[in-house]
mmCIF file of C-alpha atoms in Angstrom:
data_model
loop_
_atom_site.group_PDB
_atom_site.id
_atom_site.type_symbol
_atom_site.label_atom_id
_atom_site.label_comp_id
_atom_site.label_asym_id
_atom_site.label_seq_id
_atom_site.Cartn_x
_atom_site.Cartn_y
_atom_site.Cartn_z
ATOM 1 C CA MET A 1 1.404 14.713 -7.157
ATOM 2 C CA LYS A 2 0.806 15.836 -3.615
ATOM 3 C CA LYS A 3 2.539 14.352 -0.610
ATOM 4 C CA ILE A 4 0.354 12.494 1.876
ATOM 5 C CA SER A 5 0.935 13.295 5.552
ATOM 6 C CA THR A 6 -1.201 10.574 7.160
ATOM 7 C CA LEU A 7 -1.839 6.920 6.309
ATOM 8 C CA LEU A 8 -4.605 4.743 7.675
ATOM 9 C CA LEU A 9 -6.079 1.325 7.109
ATOM 10 C CA LEU A 10 -9.835 1.212 6.765
ATOM 11 C CA GLY A 11 -11.901 -1.714 5.625
ATOM 12 C CA GLY A 12 -8.878 -3.464 4.130
ATOM 13 C CA SER A 13 -7.777 -0.452 2.080
ATOM 14 C CA LEU A 14 -4.791 1.878 2.409
ATOM 15 C CA LEU A 15 -5.943 5.481 2.633
ATOM 16 C CA GLY A 16 -3.911 8.671 2.724
ATOM 17 C CA GLY A 17 -4.793 12.066 4.052
ATOM 18 C CA ASN A 18 -3.687 15.639 4.403
ATOM 19 C CA SER A 19 -4.773 18.294 6.837
ATOM 20 C CA PHE A 20 -5.136 21.868 5.627
ATOM 21 C CA GLY A 21 -5.952 24.064 8.610
ATOM 22 C CA GLN A 22 -9.529 23.261 9.554
ATOM 23 C CA GLN A 23 -10.080 21.001 6.513
ATOM 24 C CA SER A 24 -8.956 17.409 6.071
ATOM 25 C CA CYS A 25 -8.867 15.306 2.960
ATOM 26 C CA VAL A 26 -8.756 11.489 2.912
ATOM 27 C CA GLU A 27 -8.466 9.509 -0.303
ATOM 28 C CA LEU A 28 -7.769 6.028 -1.575
ATOM 29 C CA LEU A 29 -4.089 6.011 -2.542
ATOM 30 C CA MET A 30 -4.434 3.244 -5.128
ATOM 31 C CA ASP A 31 -6.958 0.504 -5.786
ATOM 32 C CA ILE A 32 -4.386 -2.307 -5.593
ATOM 33 C CA ALA A 33 -7.038 -5.021 -5.891
ATOM 34 C CA ASP A 34 -9.227 -3.521 -8.602
ATOM 35 C CA GLY A 35 -12.884 -4.101 -7.826
ATOM 36 C CA PRO A 36 -14.910 -4.710 -4.663
ATOM 37 C CA THR A 37 -12.404 -7.009 -2.927
ATOM 38 C CA PRO A 38 -9.917 -5.119 -0.714
ATOM 39 C CA SER A 39 -6.133 -5.586 -1.009
ATOM 40 C CA VAL A 40 -5.805 -5.906 2.792
ATOM 41 C CA PRO A 41 -2.437 -4.182 3.304
ATOM 42 C CA THR A 42 -0.454 -5.544 6.279
ATOM 43 C CA GLU A 43 3.072 -5.523 7.679
ATOM 44 C CA ILE A 44 3.482 -1.762 7.140
ATOM 45 C CA VAL A 45 7.032 -0.654 7.925
ATOM 46 C CA GLU A 46 9.046 2.509 7.166
ATOM 47 C CA PHE A 47 12.496 2.124 5.572
ATOM 48 C CA MET A 48 14.624 5.049 4.366
ATOM 49 C CA GLY A 49 11.625 7.375 4.096
ATOM 50 C CA ASP A 50 9.372 4.969 2.182
ATOM 51 C CA LEU A 51 6.620 2.682 3.485
ATOM 52 C CA TYR A 52 6.744 -0.994 2.591
ATOM 53 C CA PHE A 53 3.831 -3.344 3.085
ATOM 54 C CA ALA A 54 2.290 -6.616 1.939
ATOM 55 C CA ALA A 55 -0.888 -6.413 -0.157
ATOM 56 C CA ASN A 56 -2.873 -8.738 -2.407
ATOM 57 C CA ASP A 57 -3.775 -7.443 -5.874
ATOM 58 C CA LYS A 58 -5.775 -10.625 -6.686
ATOM 59 C CA ILE A 59 -3.427 -11.243 -9.669
ATOM 60 C CA ASP A 60 0.011 -11.825 -8.117
ATOM 61 C CA GLY A 61 -1.244 -12.778 -4.672
ATOM 62 C CA SER A 62 0.201 -11.141 -1.572
ATOM 63 C CA GLU A 63 3.462 -9.388 -2.530
ATOM 64 C CA LEU A 64 5.703 -6.552 -1.347
ATOM 65 C CA TRP A 65 4.506 -3.020 -2.162
ATOM 66 C CA LYS A 66 6.003 0.428 -1.600
ATOM 67 C CA TYR A 67 4.586 3.899 -0.951
ATOM 68 C CA ASP A 68 7.108 6.713 -1.518
ATOM 69 C CA GLY A 69 4.926 9.604 -0.395
ATOM 70 C CA THR A 70 3.300 10.159 -3.786
ATOM 71 C CA THR A 71 2.846 6.787 -5.512
ATOM 72 C CA VAL A 72 2.123 3.159 -4.656
ATOM 73 C CA SER A 73 3.942 0.447 -6.616
ATOM 74 C CA GLN A 74 4.677 -3.246 -6.374
ATOM 75 C CA VAL A 75 8.351 -3.760 -5.482
ATOM 76 C CA ALA A 76 8.553 -7.169 -7.156
ATOM 77 C CA ASP A 77 6.527 -10.248 -7.971
ATOM 78 C CA ILE A 78 8.716 -12.332 -5.659
ATOM 79 C CA ARG A 79 6.757 -15.564 -6.120
ATOM 80 C CA PRO A 80 4.856 -15.514 -9.431
ATOM 81 C CA GLY A 81 1.328 -16.855 -9.368
ATOM 82 C CA LEU A 82 -1.933 -16.279 -7.571
ATOM 83 C CA PHE A 83 -0.630 -17.320 -4.131
ATOM 84 C CA GLY A 84 2.238 -14.787 -4.021
ATOM 85 C CA SER A 85 5.163 -14.693 -1.614
ATOM 86 C CA ASN A 86 3.089 -13.627 1.435
ATOM 87 C CA PRO A 87 5.730 -11.347 2.988
ATOM 88 C CA VAL A 88 5.567 -11.362 6.803
ATOM 89 C CA GLY A 89 7.761 -10.168 9.630
ATOM 90 C CA LEU A 90 8.825 -6.925 7.958
ATOM 91 C CA THR A 91 10.900 -4.892 10.393
#
């Protein structure tokens, strides 16, 4: 997998991009909330080289997610159920 050099939020989705000279490439990193409803990532914070953020996958509710530069994964289902743990105040 390729490393992403730039992250941006657009329309409630987490996008990643790379710049190659005069060309740029932006892509959806992962469709966390499969389907038309966005996952609305928030609380994005860097810790030890990884990005952590809250996002709602519409199954576990809003939970803690991680982006390590190549993949996006849920850290844990902290509060099982549709409402999730709603992580806030990440620093």
